[in-house]
Amino acid sequence: MRIDALQYCNFSREIFQQMNQGGVHAVHVTIAYHENFRETVANIEHWNRWFEQYPDLIFQGRWARCVETAKATGRTAIFFGFQNPSPIEDDIGLVEILHSLGARFMQLSYNNQSLLATGCYEANDPGITRMGREVIAEMNRVGLVIDMSHSAERSTLEAIELSSRPIAITHANPGFWEPALRNKSDAVLKALGESGGMLGFSMYPHHLKGKGDCTLDSFCQMVADTAELMGVDHIGWGSDLCQDQPDSVVEWMRVGRWTKKVDYGEGSKSAPGFPAMPSWFADNRDFGNVEAGLLAVGFSHADVAKIMGGNWHRFFESSFGPATA
Amino acid sequence: MRIDALQYCNFSREIFQQMNQGGVHAVHVTIAYHENFRETVANIEHWNRWFEQYPDLIFQGRWARCVETAKATGRTAIFFGFQNPSPIEDDIGLVEILHSLGARFMQLSYNNQSLLATGCYEANDPGITRMGREVIAEMNRVGLVIDMSHSAERSTLEAIELSSRPIAITHANPGFWEPALRNKSDAVLKALGESGGMLGFSMYPHHLKGKGDCTLDSFCQMVADTAELMGVDHIGWGSDLCQDQPDSVVEWMRVGRWTKKVDYGEGSKSAPGFPAMPSWFADNRDFGNVEAGLLAVGFSHADVAKIMGGNWHRFFESSFGPATA
């Protein structure tokens, strides 16, 4: 079973075919960066058309068992998520509405301060806000997973503490390997693992040691070191694959509507666009490369199966339904 | 000239007549607590109907000279403002759009954390956010006044520092007189006065010493003490008059859509609704009482004229137009 817990490609029949060829049974796709509720619904409508057009390749995933269906029928289950709480606007009631529409992951903040939590680009992080505490409880109730991939340290630790259910960091790497602003401290990773949460390793070049030149061996050794730190049951993939996107999309991701200036985010003035992917992970057909890389650094077949998808599948099973008393 | 820099009444012809009878030439009215852009536009449409229905009593104020027109024609100029940045959503471009529609004041936060700044009910205040810095510059550029009435201390001090133009606290009192969460520290009041900003004194009972039992003498003595602290040129009225509002409205103000629980704000479980106003300020006809009260505690006629409206009029003159190079 292969699961990727974060992609934001410029999706097409070609990419869905690559998912199929790569044996990827489930993908968590981003359907909102800065979109408000109505705009998010429009993005769901867009996906509904793809589901209607390509039923041989993809269908909407709502529950863990959809991954099993995908595997049994040779297709990919697509799970929706948001990189920002913008789809719920200021309205806690939209948490349940969006879960009903299939949302399964929501970041409490993107790079900036949100109404709920602080993003990793802010100078100061006061932790989870008043509304954030209410929304965490509501997400716990309905089964919408808290994702802190882009959030700042204190907010992340508080979210782990406040949430009654395990949370996720769907796409990031450990800071001990590559000290990018988006990568996570040992303290966060330990707390995440101890609370039953999940980390998805990112193949996005800005999160890699050496960026696009990162070697597969270095990447897989980092996975092994992280397994030591937080447990082999709490890690998986969250590739952050942004295949075929024009650079205007990364500008939307970074700038949204919040500034009139250019914000380069993880990029720079000389390299404002999407960075080149590492040679060993260009698209969904390359999961075999990382699987081989894990075996090469000494992981057992059983542990490789967990990392490739088993861990995320178990997490989906306990996370997407309503809270049990 | 009499100016009130904050009212949120359940407005009606009767209240507009009382403004007329009280000789109130300008009122800054709240048209958004939690409303998004579209909902705010609907509230403007509502006001447009009142302007069309009651041209003998009110008209939309856009510039300081509208206050002079109001005085000359025996009417009241109504200036629009927001108690929360919710009308601009996450879109800096809406600052100019809303200024074009007549918005003249915008609080950077209400009681909670916003995308821009922190509210006074949050446990922690990290100061002005990344988006907040951008929006302050844009508000300075177009002439939308920054109002920090409900904001927390650090955010308020940073807003004063970051803003290139004087800011306002349209409705609050000094904490040295009544240590309510919403009232302001000496440090804030001094920084506000030194930067050319304005404080509007609130007659809302939760901001008064003794609440609805507050005496006019105590209130006016507090005004005198504040004039000592921040200068007699930087104070005026911001009554926070919420006349004729049902208690459901104070619940909307406090709870909005951010929680499923009840939040009592400045009230309590035993007193959840609007508090009773002090006997000496029940409606717009009572500005004569506070004028007499100021004279009774020793203010000169010249200083009384400043506090009653002259100071706000001067502030309007320099604040509502685009920034000059």
XYZ file of C-alpha atoms in Angstrom:
650
model
C 0.000 0.000 0.000
C 1.371 3.386 -1.024
C 0.013 6.665 0.354
C 1.202 10.208 -0.267
C -0.105 12.632 2.348
C 0.467 15.821 0.358
C 0.419 16.804 -3.277
C -0.502 20.010 -5.039
C 0.095 19.201 -8.701
C -1.447 20.884 -11.699
C -3.523 17.713 -11.917
C -4.383 16.098 -15.243
C -5.222 12.708 -16.698
C -1.481 12.246 -17.243
C -0.706 12.745 -13.554
C -3.585 10.476 -12.490
C -2.138 7.818 -14.829
C 1.264 8.272 -13.189
C -0.361 7.716 -9.764
C -1.760 4.498 -11.195
C 1.582 3.456 -12.671
C 3.335 4.278 -9.380
C 0.882 2.145 -7.416
C -0.157 5.117 -5.275
C -3.437 4.122 -3.614
C -4.216 7.341 -1.793
C -3.190 10.975 -2.151
C -4.071 13.845 0.135
C -4.427 16.797 -2.235
C -4.496 20.447 -1.263
C -7.666 22.165 -2.411
C -7.149 25.504 -0.617
C -4.206 27.782 0.086
C -6.002 31.077 0.678
C -9.448 30.276 -0.674
C -12.493 31.257 1.359
C -15.457 28.903 1.782
C -17.124 29.643 -1.537
C -13.871 29.450 -3.468
C -13.083 26.125 -1.783
C -16.470 24.770 -2.838
C -15.622 25.804 -6.404
C -12.408 23.791 -6.117
C -14.408 20.774 -4.920
C -16.670 21.204 -7.942
C -13.546 21.116 -10.105
C -12.505 17.831 -8.487
C -16.026 16.444 -8.914
C -15.623 16.942 -12.655
C -12.337 15.040 -12.618
C -13.930 12.211 -10.617
C -16.679 12.108 -13.231
C -14.208 12.193 -16.134
C -11.611 9.709 -14.861
C -13.443 7.064 -12.802
C -10.999 4.451 -14.092
C -8.136 6.246 -12.334
C -9.403 8.213 -9.332
C -12.321 8.648 -6.939
C -12.977 10.745 -3.837
C -11.610 9.207 -0.660
C -13.616 9.740 2.485
C -12.577 6.925 4.836
C -9.610 4.603 5.375
C -11.505 1.790 3.677
C -11.462 3.848 0.459
C -7.702 3.195 0.315
C -8.436 -0.537 0.410
C -10.984 -0.087 -2.385
C -8.411 1.842 -4.394
C -5.867 -0.940 -3.983
C -8.395 -3.622 -4.861
C -9.529 -1.801 -8.006
C -6.161 -0.412 -9.123
C -7.094 3.214 -8.649
C -6.205 6.169 -6.399
C -8.402 7.579 -3.631
C -8.143 11.382 -3.473
C -8.544 12.938 -0.013
C -9.126 16.699 0.332
C -7.256 19.042 2.644
C -6.468 22.723 3.236
C -3.106 24.364 3.879
C -4.783 27.261 5.685
C -7.990 27.550 7.731
C -9.257 30.187 5.258
C -12.081 27.868 4.042
C -13.791 28.083 7.450
C -13.412 31.884 7.417
C -14.451 33.025 10.925
C -17.188 30.405 11.209
C -16.730 27.317 13.406
C -19.860 25.795 11.877
C -18.021 25.408 8.581
C -15.763 22.729 10.129
C -18.573 20.185 10.051
C -19.878 21.417 6.681
C -16.471 20.969 5.073
C -15.952 17.560 6.700
C -19.282 16.531 5.185
C -17.942 17.653 1.805
C -14.915 15.412 2.332
C -12.244 17.609 3.901
C -9.943 15.432 6.008
C -6.936 17.662 6.836
C -6.753 21.347 7.731
C -3.649 23.319 8.664
C -4.353 25.700 11.519
C -2.122 28.242 9.798
C -0.185 28.625 6.610
C 2.958 30.834 6.734
C 1.273 33.807 8.462
C -0.793 34.324 11.574
C -4.303 32.952 11.144
C -7.373 33.314 13.341
C -6.333 30.003 14.952
C -2.555 29.730 15.134
C 0.757 31.187 14.016
C 2.656 30.458 10.816
C 6.376 29.769 10.659
C 7.170 33.082 8.933
C 5.852 35.286 11.742
C 8.391 36.889 14.095
C 6.395 35.896 17.191
C 4.215 32.923 18.062
C 1.709 33.371 20.907
C 0.332 29.860 20.520
C -3.203 28.735 19.825
C -5.774 31.546 19.909
C -9.190 31.610 21.598
C -10.891 30.643 18.355
C -8.145 28.087 17.718
C -9.025 26.224 20.915
C -12.675 26.067 19.920
C -11.886 24.924 16.394
C -9.479 22.200 17.580
C -12.277 20.749 19.730
C -14.695 20.878 16.800
C -12.180 19.269 14.417
C -11.624 16.541 17.006
C -15.380 16.004 17.269
C -16.119 15.602 13.575
C -12.869 13.958 12.426
C -11.011 16.698 10.563
C -7.271 16.151 11.112
C -5.196 19.029 12.487
C -2.167 19.585 10.265
C 0.654 21.850 11.525
C 3.029 21.580 8.547
C 3.486 25.337 8.115
C 2.856 26.403 11.717
C 5.351 27.880 14.142
C 6.869 25.924 17.033
C 4.812 27.015 20.027
C 1.517 26.791 18.150
C 2.464 23.282 17.002
C 3.351 22.059 20.485
C 0.145 23.559 21.880
C -1.950 21.962 19.129
C -0.492 18.537 19.987
C -1.283 19.200 23.658
C -4.773 20.630 23.168
C -5.982 18.117 20.597
C -7.726 15.087 22.062
C -6.795 13.084 18.942
C -3.393 12.635 17.278
C -2.455 15.338 14.800
C -0.371 15.339 11.623
C 2.470 17.227 10.048
C 1.702 16.071 6.552
C 4.750 17.514 4.796
C 7.997 18.593 6.448
C 11.375 17.181 7.384
C 13.439 17.271 10.580
C 15.410 20.439 11.249
C 18.350 18.374 12.491
C 18.910 17.269 8.882
C 18.152 20.521 7.066
C 17.501 23.616 9.204
C 14.880 25.161 6.920
C 12.276 27.380 8.556
C 9.618 24.860 7.519
C 11.379 21.830 8.979
C 10.625 20.704 12.522
C 12.559 20.628 15.800
C 13.343 17.481 17.741
C 10.918 18.678 20.437
C 8.054 18.871 17.946
C 8.864 15.521 16.350
C 9.133 13.751 19.722
C 5.863 15.231 20.971
C 4.210 14.317 17.666
C 5.345 10.689 17.857
C 4.549 10.285 21.558
C 1.009 11.554 20.991
C 0.343 9.068 18.192
C 0.692 11.642 15.430
C 2.181 11.312 11.967
C 4.961 13.025 10.022
C 4.970 12.953 6.224
C 8.462 13.426 4.774
C 8.644 16.093 2.093
C 10.503 15.747 -1.197
C 10.085 19.471 -1.917
C 13.613 20.763 -2.632
C 13.498 23.665 -0.135
C 13.019 21.070 2.636
C 15.924 18.854 1.469
C 19.602 18.952 2.384
C 21.238 20.234 -0.817
C 17.797 21.088 -2.274
C 17.327 19.448 -5.701
C 20.815 17.934 -5.470
C 19.924 15.979 -2.346
C 20.918 12.324 -2.708
C 18.494 9.492 -2.186
C 20.902 7.977 0.318
C 21.013 11.152 2.422
C 17.215 11.366 2.315
C 16.697 7.746 3.343
C 19.337 7.965 6.085
C 17.404 10.984 7.419
C 14.248 8.834 7.439
C 16.121 6.230 9.488
C 17.367 8.868 11.952
C 13.833 10.248 12.309
C 12.474 6.739 12.911
C 14.957 6.517 15.800
C 13.699 9.817 17.195
C 9.932 9.423 16.927
C 9.250 5.766 16.184
C 8.871 3.913 12.897
C 5.080 3.803 13.349
C 4.695 7.575 13.015
C 6.287 8.368 9.676
C 5.220 8.247 6.041
C 5.270 10.355 2.904
C 3.985 13.834 2.214
C 5.916 14.574 -0.951
C 4.623 18.133 -1.510
C 4.800 17.287 -5.216
C 3.830 20.395 -7.216
C 4.251 18.844 -10.654
C 3.476 20.906 -13.776
C 2.524 24.033 -11.827
C 3.411 27.379 -13.405
C 5.399 29.798 -11.222
C 2.297 31.983 -10.868
C 0.952 29.282 -8.564
C 3.845 29.432 -6.119
C 3.349 33.213 -6.068
C -0.330 32.698 -5.106
C 0.734 30.236 -2.410
C 3.141 32.765 -0.887
C 1.412 36.084 -1.490
C -2.286 35.259 -1.597
C -4.078 38.554 -1.144
C -2.328 39.667 2.049
C 0.358 41.947 0.616
C 0.902 44.148 -2.417
C 4.600 43.290 -2.377
C 6.348 40.157 -3.583
C 7.073 37.601 -0.883
C 9.605 34.993 -1.972
C 8.864 32.599 0.870
C 11.330 29.741 0.732
C 12.594 31.035 -2.605
C 14.547 34.215 -3.328
C 14.630 37.087 -5.794
C 17.062 35.145 -7.974
C 15.037 31.917 -7.696
C 11.404 32.953 -7.245
C 9.700 29.976 -8.880
C 9.245 26.301 -8.167
C 12.611 24.582 -7.575
C 13.704 21.546 -9.602
C 12.852 18.216 -7.972
C 15.562 15.700 -7.041
C 16.360 13.255 -9.836
C 15.048 10.290 -7.807
C 11.586 11.835 -7.283
C 10.136 13.582 -10.321
C 6.592 12.222 -10.178
C 4.309 9.542 -8.753
C 6.109 6.760 -10.661
C 9.193 7.276 -8.474
C 7.902 5.872 -5.186
C 9.716 2.677 -6.149
C 12.999 4.609 -5.910
C 12.381 5.703 -2.329
C 11.161 2.224 -1.399
C 14.450 0.797 -2.711
C 16.341 3.558 -0.903
C 14.751 2.611 2.433
C 15.775 -1.032 1.966
C 19.303 0.115 1.046
C 19.759 2.003 4.339
C 18.721 -1.080 6.290
C 14.975 -0.859 6.927
C 13.200 -4.217 7.139
C 10.490 -5.073 4.632
C 7.906 -4.754 7.409
C 9.056 -1.252 8.319
C 9.222 -0.220 4.681
C 5.583 -1.271 4.297
C 4.656 0.921 7.253
C 6.466 3.942 5.857
C 5.194 3.475 2.299
C 1.550 3.573 3.411
C 0.697 1.316 6.326
C 1.182 4.009 8.944
C -0.942 6.564 7.138
C -3.634 3.923 6.549
C -3.790 3.139 10.282
C -3.898 6.887 11.030
C -6.729 7.407 8.511
C -8.672 4.577 10.213
C -8.663 6.287 13.593
C -8.848 9.897 12.433
C -11.491 10.505 9.782
C -14.656 9.486 11.631
C -16.435 11.240 14.483
C -14.879 11.058 17.929
C -16.014 8.095 20.002
C -16.977 8.695 23.613
C -19.373 71.394 17.353
C -20.263 68.039 18.857
C -18.792 64.773 17.575
C -19.270 61.256 18.895
C -16.603 58.873 17.612
C -18.458 55.631 18.334
C -22.080 54.534 18.368
C -23.757 51.241 17.583
C -27.413 51.946 18.212
C -30.383 50.133 16.767
C -30.737 53.210 14.593
C -34.120 54.683 13.740
C -35.703 58.005 12.827
C -36.197 58.585 16.545
C -32.486 58.222 17.281
C -31.552 60.428 14.315
C -33.939 63.050 15.715
C -32.250 62.767 19.097
C -28.868 63.370 17.399
C -30.426 66.495 15.926
C -31.880 67.575 19.264
C -28.537 66.932 20.972
C -26.691 69.040 18.425
C -24.470 66.132 17.449
C -22.892 67.062 14.107
C -20.987 63.884 13.406
C -21.205 60.285 14.563
C -18.817 57.460 13.730
C -21.115 54.434 13.511
C -20.029 50.808 13.549
C -21.165 48.954 10.434
C -19.258 45.697 11.040
C -18.438 43.541 14.042
C -17.754 40.208 12.342
C -19.199 40.857 8.883
C -17.178 39.844 5.837
C -16.883 42.114 2.800
C -20.196 41.217 1.206
C -22.084 41.453 4.497
C -20.498 44.857 5.140
C -21.633 46.063 1.725
C -25.166 44.950 2.669
C -24.890 47.066 5.823
C -23.811 50.043 3.702
C -26.863 49.450 1.500
C -28.988 49.579 4.655
C -27.463 52.949 5.560
C -27.975 54.189 2.019
C -31.705 53.593 2.478
C -31.682 55.598 5.718
C -29.787 58.411 3.989
C -32.442 58.371 1.278
C -35.314 58.256 3.799
C -34.066 60.860 6.306
C -32.128 63.521 4.358
C -33.472 66.160 6.735
C -31.611 64.513 9.633
C -28.562 62.604 8.367
C -26.200 62.147 5.437
C -23.053 60.134 4.807
C -19.917 61.845 6.072
C -16.773 61.343 4.019
C -14.507 64.267 4.937
C -13.980 66.688 7.814
C -15.807 69.382 5.862
C -18.953 67.227 6.023
C -19.063 67.992 9.756
C -19.112 71.694 8.906
C -21.920 71.080 6.425
C -23.827 69.158 9.090
C -23.472 72.031 11.537
C -24.476 74.610 8.933
C -27.580 72.652 7.907
C -28.595 71.341 11.336
C -28.014 67.688 10.515
C -25.641 64.858 11.458
C -22.865 63.457 9.268
C -22.586 59.680 9.646
C -19.079 58.216 9.236
C -18.629 54.456 8.766
C -16.213 52.265 10.678
C -15.478 48.627 11.562
C -14.734 47.103 14.968
C -12.855 44.218 13.352
C -10.858 43.891 10.130
C -13.262 41.147 8.976
C -14.601 43.327 6.113
C -11.221 43.166 4.345
C -11.119 39.368 4.837
C -7.592 38.318 3.772
C -7.434 40.865 0.954
C -5.328 44.020 1.282
C -6.956 45.401 -1.872
C -10.242 45.743 0.016
C -8.737 48.533 2.176
C -8.952 50.987 -0.722
C -12.287 49.610 -1.939
C -13.868 50.117 1.479
C -12.339 53.582 1.863
C -13.942 54.458 -1.474
C -17.261 53.277 -0.027
C -16.775 55.619 2.915
C -15.075 53.561 5.623
C -13.013 55.873 7.820
C -12.058 53.776 10.878
C -11.040 50.124 11.158
C -9.987 48.297 14.307
C -7.069 45.971 13.630
C -8.680 43.450 15.973
C -11.806 43.033 17.981
C -11.582 40.941 21.191
C -9.784 37.974 19.575
C -6.695 37.484 17.467
C -7.214 38.728 13.928
C -5.071 38.327 10.823
C -3.542 41.720 11.738
C -3.308 42.133 15.507
C -4.317 40.741 18.880
C -7.507 41.435 20.814
C -7.629 42.238 24.504
C -9.244 38.897 25.431
C -6.379 36.743 24.140
C -3.927 35.292 26.685
C -0.895 36.308 24.606
C -0.168 39.248 22.330
C 2.653 38.799 19.797
C 2.125 42.267 18.313
C 1.337 43.266 14.742
C 1.484 40.366 12.260
C 3.118 40.233 8.832
C -0.192 41.050 7.140
C -0.861 43.680 9.818
C 2.255 45.613 8.821
C 1.200 45.608 5.191
C -2.354 46.677 6.003
C -1.217 49.503 8.295
C 0.842 50.941 5.415
C -2.122 50.633 3.057
C -4.522 52.244 5.566
C -2.000 55.083 5.991
C -1.825 55.502 2.222
C -5.548 55.762 1.528
C -6.701 57.472 4.741
C -8.425 54.721 6.720
C -7.845 55.401 10.424
C -6.334 52.647 12.565
C -8.484 52.120 15.649
C -7.120 49.987 18.505
C -10.061 50.238 20.942
C -10.372 46.481 21.518
C -6.739 45.525 20.868
C -4.222 44.209 23.365
C -1.368 46.301 24.760
C 1.620 45.234 22.688
C -0.323 45.302 19.422
C -1.557 48.800 20.277
C 1.901 50.154 21.061
C 3.283 48.598 17.886
C 0.443 50.035 15.786
C 1.218 53.518 17.118
C 4.900 52.962 16.289
C 4.400 51.401 12.847
C 1.721 53.784 11.603
C 3.051 56.809 9.728
C -0.105 58.737 10.663
C -1.734 59.253 14.080
C -4.103 56.494 15.138
C -7.240 56.471 17.272
C -8.703 54.615 20.201
C -12.258 55.624 19.459
C -13.921 54.224 22.575
C -12.175 53.319 25.834
C -11.227 54.861 29.153
C -8.002 54.945 31.162
C -7.201 51.872 33.209
C -5.955 54.071 36.076
C -9.600 55.066 36.653
C -11.322 51.734 36.032
C -9.100 48.694 35.445
C -11.377 46.985 32.890
C -9.705 44.745 30.340
C -10.868 47.151 27.620
C -9.477 50.281 29.271
C -5.979 51.499 28.429
C -2.679 51.736 30.297
C -0.815 54.975 30.935
C 1.874 53.791 28.512
C -0.655 53.417 25.699
C -2.361 56.739 26.429
C 0.944 58.625 26.583
C 2.199 57.077 23.343
C -1.162 57.839 21.715
C -1.077 61.507 22.739
C 2.603 62.006 21.863
C 2.012 60.595 18.370
C -0.876 62.974 17.681
C -3.544 60.314 18.153
C -6.991 60.575 19.702
C -8.847 58.882 22.560
C -12.647 58.856 22.633
C -14.022 58.433 26.160
C -16.585 55.676 26.476
C -19.869 55.986 28.389
C -20.463 52.227 28.086
C -21.078 51.023 31.675
C -18.488 48.211 31.596
C -15.821 50.881 31.000
C -17.002 53.143 33.847
C -16.040 53.193 37.508
C -19.147 51.848 39.228
C -20.653 50.842 35.849
C -24.141 52.354 35.391
C -23.891 53.976 38.828
C -20.854 56.015 37.806
C -21.319 59.672 38.682
C -20.937 62.448 36.145
C -18.444 64.122 38.475
C -16.228 61.033 38.659
C -16.388 60.683 34.876
C -15.492 64.310 34.218
C -12.712 64.286 36.797
C -11.309 61.253 34.962
C -11.403 63.276 31.743
C -9.423 66.015 33.491
C -6.849 63.517 34.772
C -6.505 62.028 31.278
C -6.038 65.499 29.799
C -3.122 65.909 32.223
C -1.628 62.608 31.052
C -1.976 62.890 27.275
C -2.865 66.505 26.509
C -6.201 68.217 26.122
C -5.827 68.214 22.322
C -6.026 64.424 22.068
C -9.327 63.574 23.732
C -12.976 63.550 22.737
C -16.050 61.355 22.903
C -16.623 57.789 21.735
C -19.737 57.015 23.750
C -20.203 53.396 22.597
C -23.923 54.116 22.794
C -25.837 50.917 21.963
C -29.311 52.374 22.392
C -32.395 50.182 21.723
C -30.354 47.099 20.853
C -31.796 43.717 21.872
C -29.493 41.452 23.892
C -29.118 39.183 20.847
C -26.932 41.924 19.388
C -24.451 41.952 22.254
C -24.268 38.164 21.861
C -23.398 38.607 18.169
C -20.756 41.173 19.121
C -19.133 38.770 21.570
C -19.650 35.373 19.951
C -19.842 36.092 16.228
C -19.301 32.743 14.540
C -16.042 31.801 16.269
C -17.375 29.544 19.037
C -20.324 27.284 19.705
C -20.258 28.250 23.379
C -21.522 31.395 25.037
C -18.892 34.056 25.633
C -20.013 36.706 28.091
C -17.252 39.157 27.226
C -17.475 42.097 29.602
C -20.731 40.713 30.972
C -21.318 37.577 33.030
C -23.667 34.633 33.249
C -25.884 36.582 35.652
C -25.735 39.746 33.505
C -25.336 38.614 29.928
C -27.079 41.495 28.156
C -26.492 45.178 27.574
C -25.901 47.001 30.857
C -28.000 50.000 31.882
C -26.500 53.354 30.901
C -25.620 55.987 33.521
C -28.477 58.381 34.282
C -26.586 61.334 32.849
C -26.057 59.717 29.429
C -29.064 57.833 28.090
C -29.032 59.089 24.505
C -27.718 61.735 22.104
C -29.685 64.492 23.840
C -27.435 64.169 26.916
C -24.226 65.631 25.514
C -25.250 68.853 27.253
C -24.894 67.026 30.579
C -21.289 66.022 29.930
C -20.517 69.496 28.593
C -21.803 70.983 31.861
C -19.877 68.334 33.785
C -16.617 69.355 32.125
C -17.175 72.994 33.039
C -18.013 71.948 36.606
C -14.650 70.194 37.070
C -12.819 73.275 35.888
C -12.240 72.978 32.147
C -12.171 76.280 30.258
C -14.753 76.960 27.560
C -11.988 76.666 24.949
C -10.949 73.235 26.212
C -14.549 72.075 26.481
C -15.030 73.004 22.804
C -12.015 70.889 21.899
C -13.285 67.875 23.834
C -16.862 68.173 22.608
C -15.798 67.997 18.966
C -12.988 70.345 17.991
C -10.275 67.749 18.511
C -12.013 65.052 16.489
C -12.747 67.597 13.739
C -9.035 68.484 13.497
C -8.172 64.765 13.495
C -10.718 64.083 10.733
C -9.131 66.902 8.666
C -5.702 65.315 8.679
C -6.743 61.648 8.632
C -9.421 60.873 6.046
C -7.665 61.864 2.836
C -4.777 60.137 1.055
C -1.307 60.480 2.537
C 0.640 63.452 1.252
C 4.238 62.927 0.205
